[in-house]
CSV table of C-alpha atoms and ligand atoms in Angstrom, one decimal:
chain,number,residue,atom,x,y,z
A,3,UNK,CA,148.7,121.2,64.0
A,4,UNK,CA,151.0,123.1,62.0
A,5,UNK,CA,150.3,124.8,58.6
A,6,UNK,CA,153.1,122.5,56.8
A,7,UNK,CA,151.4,119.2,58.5
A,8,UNK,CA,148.0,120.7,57.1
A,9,UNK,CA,149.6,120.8,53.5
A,10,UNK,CA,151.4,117.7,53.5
A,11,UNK,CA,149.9,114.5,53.5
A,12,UNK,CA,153.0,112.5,54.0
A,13,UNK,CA,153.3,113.8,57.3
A,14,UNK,CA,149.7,114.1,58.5
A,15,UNK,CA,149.6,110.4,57.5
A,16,UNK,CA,152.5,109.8,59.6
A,17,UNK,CA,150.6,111.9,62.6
A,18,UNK,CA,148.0,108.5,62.1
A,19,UNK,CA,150.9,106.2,62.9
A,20,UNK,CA,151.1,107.9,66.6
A,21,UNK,CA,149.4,106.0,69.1
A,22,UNK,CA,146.6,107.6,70.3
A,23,UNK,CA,145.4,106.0,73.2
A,24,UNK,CA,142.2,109.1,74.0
A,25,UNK,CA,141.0,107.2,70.8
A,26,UNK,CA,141.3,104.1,71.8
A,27,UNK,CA,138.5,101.5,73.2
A,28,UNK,CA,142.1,100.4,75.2
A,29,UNK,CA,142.4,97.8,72.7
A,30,UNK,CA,145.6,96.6,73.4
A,31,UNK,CA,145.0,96.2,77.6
A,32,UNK,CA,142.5,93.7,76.6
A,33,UNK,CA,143.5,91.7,73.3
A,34,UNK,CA,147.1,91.3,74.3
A,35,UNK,CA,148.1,88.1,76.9
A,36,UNK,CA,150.9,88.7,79.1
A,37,UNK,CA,153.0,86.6,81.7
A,38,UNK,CA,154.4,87.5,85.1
A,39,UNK,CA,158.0,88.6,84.6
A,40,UNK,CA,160.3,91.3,85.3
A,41,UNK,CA,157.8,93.3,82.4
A,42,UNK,CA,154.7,92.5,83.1
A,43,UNK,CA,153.5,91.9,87.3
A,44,UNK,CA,150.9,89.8,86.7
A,45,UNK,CA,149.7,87.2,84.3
A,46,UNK,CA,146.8,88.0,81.8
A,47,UNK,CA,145.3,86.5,79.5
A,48,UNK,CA,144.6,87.7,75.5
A,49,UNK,CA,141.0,89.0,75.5
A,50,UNK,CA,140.9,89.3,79.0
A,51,UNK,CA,140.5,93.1,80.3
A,52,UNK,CA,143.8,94.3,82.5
A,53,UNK,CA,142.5,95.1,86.0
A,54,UNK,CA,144.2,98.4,85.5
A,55,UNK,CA,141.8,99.5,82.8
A,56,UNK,CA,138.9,101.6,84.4
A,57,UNK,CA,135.5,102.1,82.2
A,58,UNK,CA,136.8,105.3,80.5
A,59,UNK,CA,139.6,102.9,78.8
A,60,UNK,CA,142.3,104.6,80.5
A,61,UNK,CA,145.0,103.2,82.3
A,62,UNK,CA,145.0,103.9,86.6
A,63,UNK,CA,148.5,103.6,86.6
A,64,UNK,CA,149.7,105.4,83.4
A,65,UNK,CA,152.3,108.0,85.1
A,66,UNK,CA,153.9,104.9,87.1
A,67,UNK,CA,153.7,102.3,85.0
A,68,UNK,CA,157.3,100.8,85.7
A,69,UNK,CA,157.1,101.5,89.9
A,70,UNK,CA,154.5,98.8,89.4
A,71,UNK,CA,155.9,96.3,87.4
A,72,UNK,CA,154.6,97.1,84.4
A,73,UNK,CA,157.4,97.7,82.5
A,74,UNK,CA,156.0,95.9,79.0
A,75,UNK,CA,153.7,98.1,78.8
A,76,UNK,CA,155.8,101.1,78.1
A,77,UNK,CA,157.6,99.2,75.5
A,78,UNK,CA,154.6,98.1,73.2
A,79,UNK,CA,154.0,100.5,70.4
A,80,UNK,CA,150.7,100.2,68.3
A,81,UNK,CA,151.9,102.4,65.5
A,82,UNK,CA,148.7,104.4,65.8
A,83,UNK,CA,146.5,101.1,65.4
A,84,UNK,CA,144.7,100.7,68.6
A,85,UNK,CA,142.8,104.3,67.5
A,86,UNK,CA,142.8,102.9,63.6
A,87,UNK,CA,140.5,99.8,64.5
A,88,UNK,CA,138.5,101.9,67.3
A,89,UNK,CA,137.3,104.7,65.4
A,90,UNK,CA,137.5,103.8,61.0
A,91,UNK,CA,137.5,100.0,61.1
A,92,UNK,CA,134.7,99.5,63.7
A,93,UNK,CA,132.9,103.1,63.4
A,94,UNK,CA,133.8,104.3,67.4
A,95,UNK,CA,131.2,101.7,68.4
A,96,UNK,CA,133.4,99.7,71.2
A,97,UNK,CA,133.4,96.7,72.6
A,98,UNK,CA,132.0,97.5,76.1
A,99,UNK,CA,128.5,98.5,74.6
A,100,UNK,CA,129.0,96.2,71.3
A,101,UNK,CA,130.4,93.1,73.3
A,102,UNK,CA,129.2,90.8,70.3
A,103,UNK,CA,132.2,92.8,68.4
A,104,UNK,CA,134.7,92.3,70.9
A,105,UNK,CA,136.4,89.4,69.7
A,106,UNK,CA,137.0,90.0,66.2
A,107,UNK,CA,138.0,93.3,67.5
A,108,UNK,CA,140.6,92.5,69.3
A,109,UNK,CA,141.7,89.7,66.5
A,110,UNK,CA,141.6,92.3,63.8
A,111,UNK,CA,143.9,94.6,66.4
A,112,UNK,CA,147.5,92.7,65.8
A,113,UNK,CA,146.4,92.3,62.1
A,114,UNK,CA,146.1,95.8,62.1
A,115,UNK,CA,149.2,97.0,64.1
A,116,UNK,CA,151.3,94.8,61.4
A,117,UNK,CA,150.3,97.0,58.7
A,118,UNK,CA,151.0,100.1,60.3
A,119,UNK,CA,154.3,99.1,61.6
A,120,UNK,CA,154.7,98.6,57.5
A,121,UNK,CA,153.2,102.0,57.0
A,122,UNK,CA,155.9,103.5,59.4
A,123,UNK,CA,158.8,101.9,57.8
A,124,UNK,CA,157.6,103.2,54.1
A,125,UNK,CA,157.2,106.4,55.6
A,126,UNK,CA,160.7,106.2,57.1
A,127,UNK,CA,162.0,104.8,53.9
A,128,UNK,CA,160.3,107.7,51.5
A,129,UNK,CA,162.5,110.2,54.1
A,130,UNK,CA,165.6,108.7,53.0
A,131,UNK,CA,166.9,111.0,50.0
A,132,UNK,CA,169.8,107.9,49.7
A,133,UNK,CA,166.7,105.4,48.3
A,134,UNK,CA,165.0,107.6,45.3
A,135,UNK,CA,165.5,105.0,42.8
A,136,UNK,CA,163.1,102.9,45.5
A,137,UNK,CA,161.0,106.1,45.8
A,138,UNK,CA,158.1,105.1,43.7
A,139,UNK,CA,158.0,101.5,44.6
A,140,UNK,CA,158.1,102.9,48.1
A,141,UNK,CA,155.0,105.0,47.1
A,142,UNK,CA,153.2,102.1,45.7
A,143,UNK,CA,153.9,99.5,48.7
A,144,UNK,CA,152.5,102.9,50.8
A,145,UNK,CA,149.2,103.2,49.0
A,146,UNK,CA,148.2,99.2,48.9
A,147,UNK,CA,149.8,99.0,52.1
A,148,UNK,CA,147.0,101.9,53.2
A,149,UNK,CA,144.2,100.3,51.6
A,150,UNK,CA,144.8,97.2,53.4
A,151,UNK,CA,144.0,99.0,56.7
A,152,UNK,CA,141.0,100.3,55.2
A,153,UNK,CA,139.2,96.5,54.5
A,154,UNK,CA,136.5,95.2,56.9
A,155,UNK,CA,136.8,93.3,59.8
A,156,UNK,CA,136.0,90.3,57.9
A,157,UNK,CA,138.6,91.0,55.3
A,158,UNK,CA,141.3,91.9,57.5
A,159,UNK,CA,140.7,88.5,59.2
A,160,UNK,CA,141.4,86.9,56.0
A,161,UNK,CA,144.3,88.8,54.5
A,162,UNK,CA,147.5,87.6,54.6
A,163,UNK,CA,149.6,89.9,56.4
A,164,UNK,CA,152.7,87.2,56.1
A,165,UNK,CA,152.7,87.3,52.6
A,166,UNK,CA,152.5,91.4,52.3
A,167,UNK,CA,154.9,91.6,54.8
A,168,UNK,CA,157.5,89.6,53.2
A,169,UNK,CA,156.7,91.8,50.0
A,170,UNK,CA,157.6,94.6,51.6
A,171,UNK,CA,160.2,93.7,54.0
A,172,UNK,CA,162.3,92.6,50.7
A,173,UNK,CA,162.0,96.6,49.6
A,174,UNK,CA,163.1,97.5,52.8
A,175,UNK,CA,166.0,95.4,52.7
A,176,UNK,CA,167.2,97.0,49.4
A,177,UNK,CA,166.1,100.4,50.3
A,178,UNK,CA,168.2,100.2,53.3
A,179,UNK,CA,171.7,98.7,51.3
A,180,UNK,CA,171.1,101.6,49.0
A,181,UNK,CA,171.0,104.0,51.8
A,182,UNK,CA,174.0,102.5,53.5
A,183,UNK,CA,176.2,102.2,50.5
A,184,UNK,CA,175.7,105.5,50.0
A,185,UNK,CA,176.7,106.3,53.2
A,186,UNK,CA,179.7,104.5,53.6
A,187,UNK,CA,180.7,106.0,50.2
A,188,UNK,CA,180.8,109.4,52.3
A,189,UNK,CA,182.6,108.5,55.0
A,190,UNK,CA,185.7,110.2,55.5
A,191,UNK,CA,188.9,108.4,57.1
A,192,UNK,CA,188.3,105.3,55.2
A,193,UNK,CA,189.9,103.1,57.7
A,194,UNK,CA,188.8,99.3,58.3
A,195,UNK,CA,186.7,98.5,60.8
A,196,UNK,CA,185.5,95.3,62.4
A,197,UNK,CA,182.7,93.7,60.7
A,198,UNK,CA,180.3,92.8,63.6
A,199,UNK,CA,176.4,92.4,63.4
A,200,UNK,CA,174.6,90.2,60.2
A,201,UNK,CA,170.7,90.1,59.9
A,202,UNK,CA,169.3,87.8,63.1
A,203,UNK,CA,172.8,88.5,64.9
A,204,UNK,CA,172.5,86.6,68.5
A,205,UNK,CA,174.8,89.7,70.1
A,206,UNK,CA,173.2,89.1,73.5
A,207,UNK,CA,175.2,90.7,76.3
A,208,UNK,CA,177.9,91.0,73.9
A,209,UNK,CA,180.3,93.8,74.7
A,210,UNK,CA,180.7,96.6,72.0
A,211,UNK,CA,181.8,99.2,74.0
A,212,UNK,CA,182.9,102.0,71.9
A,213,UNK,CA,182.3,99.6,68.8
A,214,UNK,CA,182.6,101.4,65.3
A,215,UNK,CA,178.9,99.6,63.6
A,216,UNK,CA,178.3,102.7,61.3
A,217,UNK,CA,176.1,101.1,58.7
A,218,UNK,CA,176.3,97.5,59.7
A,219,UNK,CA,173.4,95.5,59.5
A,220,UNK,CA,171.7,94.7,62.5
A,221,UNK,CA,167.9,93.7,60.9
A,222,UNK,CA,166.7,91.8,63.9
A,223,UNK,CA,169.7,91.4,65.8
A,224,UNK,CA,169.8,90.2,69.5
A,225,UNK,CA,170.8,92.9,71.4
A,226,UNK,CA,169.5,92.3,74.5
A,227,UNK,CA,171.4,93.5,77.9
A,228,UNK,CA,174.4,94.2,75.3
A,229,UNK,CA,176.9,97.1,76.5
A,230,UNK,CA,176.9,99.6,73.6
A,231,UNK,CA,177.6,102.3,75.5
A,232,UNK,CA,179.8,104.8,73.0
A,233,UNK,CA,179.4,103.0,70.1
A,234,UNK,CA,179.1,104.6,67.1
A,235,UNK,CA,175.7,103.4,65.2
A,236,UNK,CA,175.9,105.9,62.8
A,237,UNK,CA,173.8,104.7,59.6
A,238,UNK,CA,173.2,101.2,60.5
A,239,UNK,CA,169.9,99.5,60.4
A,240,UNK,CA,168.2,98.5,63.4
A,241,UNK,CA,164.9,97.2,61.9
A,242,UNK,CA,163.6,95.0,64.7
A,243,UNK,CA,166.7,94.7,66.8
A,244,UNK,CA,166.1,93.4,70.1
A,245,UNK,CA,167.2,96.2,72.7
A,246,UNK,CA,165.8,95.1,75.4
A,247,UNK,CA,168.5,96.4,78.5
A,248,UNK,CA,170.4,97.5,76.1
A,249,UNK,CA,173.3,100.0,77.4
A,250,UNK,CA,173.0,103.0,74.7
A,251,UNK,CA,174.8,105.4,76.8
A,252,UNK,CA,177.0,107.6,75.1
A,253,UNK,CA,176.1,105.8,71.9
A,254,UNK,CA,175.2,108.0,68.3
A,255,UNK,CA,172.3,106.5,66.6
A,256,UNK,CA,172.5,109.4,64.4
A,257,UNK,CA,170.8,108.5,61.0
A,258,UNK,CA,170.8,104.5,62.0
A,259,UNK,CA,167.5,103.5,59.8
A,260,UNK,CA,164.6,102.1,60.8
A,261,UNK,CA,164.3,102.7,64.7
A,262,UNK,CA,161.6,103.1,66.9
A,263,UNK,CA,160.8,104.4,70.3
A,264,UNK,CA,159.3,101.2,71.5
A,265,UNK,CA,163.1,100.0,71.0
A,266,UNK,CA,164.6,103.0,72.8
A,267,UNK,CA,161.9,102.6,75.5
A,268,UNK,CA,163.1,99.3,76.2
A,269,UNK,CA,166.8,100.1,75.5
A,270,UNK,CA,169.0,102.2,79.2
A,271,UNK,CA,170.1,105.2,77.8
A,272,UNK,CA,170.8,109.1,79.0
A,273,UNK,CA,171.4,112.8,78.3
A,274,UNK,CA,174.8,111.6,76.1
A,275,UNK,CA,173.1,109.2,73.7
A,276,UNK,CA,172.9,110.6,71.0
A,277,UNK,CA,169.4,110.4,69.0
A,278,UNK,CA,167.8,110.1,65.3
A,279,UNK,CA,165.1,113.5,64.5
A,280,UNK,CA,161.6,112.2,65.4
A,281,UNK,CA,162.1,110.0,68.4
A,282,UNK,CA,162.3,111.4,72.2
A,283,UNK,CA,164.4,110.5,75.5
A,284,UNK,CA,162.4,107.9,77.1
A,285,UNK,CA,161.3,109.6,80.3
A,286,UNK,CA,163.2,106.8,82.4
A,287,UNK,CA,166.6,107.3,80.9
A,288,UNK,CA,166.3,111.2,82.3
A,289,UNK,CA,164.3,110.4,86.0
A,290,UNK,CA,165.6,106.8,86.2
A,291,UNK,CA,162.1,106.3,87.8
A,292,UNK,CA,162.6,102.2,87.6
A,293,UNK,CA,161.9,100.4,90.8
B,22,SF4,S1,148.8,98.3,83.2
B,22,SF4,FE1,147.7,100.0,82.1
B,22,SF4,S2,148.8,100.2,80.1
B,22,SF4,FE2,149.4,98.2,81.0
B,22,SF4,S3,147.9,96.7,80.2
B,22,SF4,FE3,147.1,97.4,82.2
B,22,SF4,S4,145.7,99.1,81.6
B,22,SF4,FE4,147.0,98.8,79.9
């Protein structure tokens, strides 16, 4: 760890919101169902340990995850939960020598990964110099937000994550007009462009190619197996865009708000896309190790 992430608590907290699958009871191979598909290449059901999970709780095909079908799995993104409910909610006693736990345990996990998703987006929102008028609502939605994750099992069963998600989904929302007004106040050239995209947008297999979306909103768009190869998503927001297939070569996601790398995972890209500080090349856009 670096001296700066020592000092500052913003980031170390963000360090929590990495998954950490060493400290792990490999929560999320065991709570989650799953169906045969081109994901997943077998069914499973929720609560039911993945026959790829060996007694240490690590996975026995990590490194080839998608040569064996198992594509989903490189796409799911705990935000740093699995490791939050292993070691501070239930103590590091798992559910292999505590199997009276294992239950709640893995009910309390998707509780859990909602409110660290939420932590991720504050912390991604507090970045944002654009939002400062939102800064110290943004603080405030981080600290309850925090507490939350901190309740007992019992209480985290009862909470209603709907409800605090909705609070702070609607602080998002402004944080992120504030940030892209700003930014389209900036841009230079000033020409029109198309208006394409709106919250929910169904822009499955829809062909962009080369498509000017700087700051358009795409809050949960359908992206899936769309061709957006060169297209310029320069400040829009992607919060919980569906990019599943989705042909991001050449694109620039340059300051787009709100991405994650479980969406690039699942997203074909290369060398030439262009990417926001913080997330990585997914190792398949570089080896194109898919079978
Ligand atoms: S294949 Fe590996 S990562 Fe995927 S669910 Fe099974 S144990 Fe977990």
């Amino acid at each position: 760890m670096s001296d700066r992430q020592e000092h500052d608590p913003v980031t170390y907290d963000k360090l929590e919101l990495q998954s950490d699958c060493e400290r792990c009871f490999g929560l999320c191979c065991v709570a989650l169902p799953f169906a045969a598909s081109a994901d997943f290449a077998i069914d499973k059901d929720g609560g039911t340990p993945c026959p790829q999970l060996q007694t240490d709780f690590r996975c026995s095909i990590h490194n080839e995850l998608r040569q064996q079908g198992m594509r989903g799995c490189t796409v799911y993104d705990c935000f740093g939960a699995g490791q939050a409910v292993s070691q501070i909610t239930y103590g590091g006693r798992d559910w292999r020598e505590y199997p009276h736990t294992a239950h709640e345990m893995f009910n309390v996990l998707p509780i859990m990964r909602q409110l660290h998703e939420l932590l991720w987006y504050l912390h991604e929102a507090l970045a944002m110099p654009a939002a400062r008028s939102v800064h110290s609502e943004l603080k405030e939605a981080l600290a309850w937000t925090k507490s939350l994750t901190l309740l007992s099992p019992e209480s985290l069963l009862q909470l209603d994550v709907d409800s605090h998600r909705a609070g702070v989904n609607e602080l998002l929302l402004r944080t992120s007009e504030f940030v892209r007004d700003a930014a389209r106040r900036n841009q230079s050239g000033g020409h029109t462009r198309q208006k394409i995209g709106g919250r929910g947008a169904d822009l499955i297999g829809a062909k962009l190619k080369g498509a000017d979306l700087r700051f358009a909103n795409l809050r949960g768009a359908y992206l899936i197996a769309a061709d957006l190869r060169n297209a310029d998503l320069r400040s829009a927001d992607l919060i919980g865009a569906d990019f599943r297939d989705t042909d991001v070569r050449g694109a620039n996601l340059t300051d787009c708000l709100f991405l994650t790398q479980a969406q690039l995972n699942a997203a074909r890209g290369d060398a030439s896309t262009v990417l926001p500080p913080g997330l990585s090349y997914p190792s398949h856009w570089i080896h194109n190790d898919e079978r």
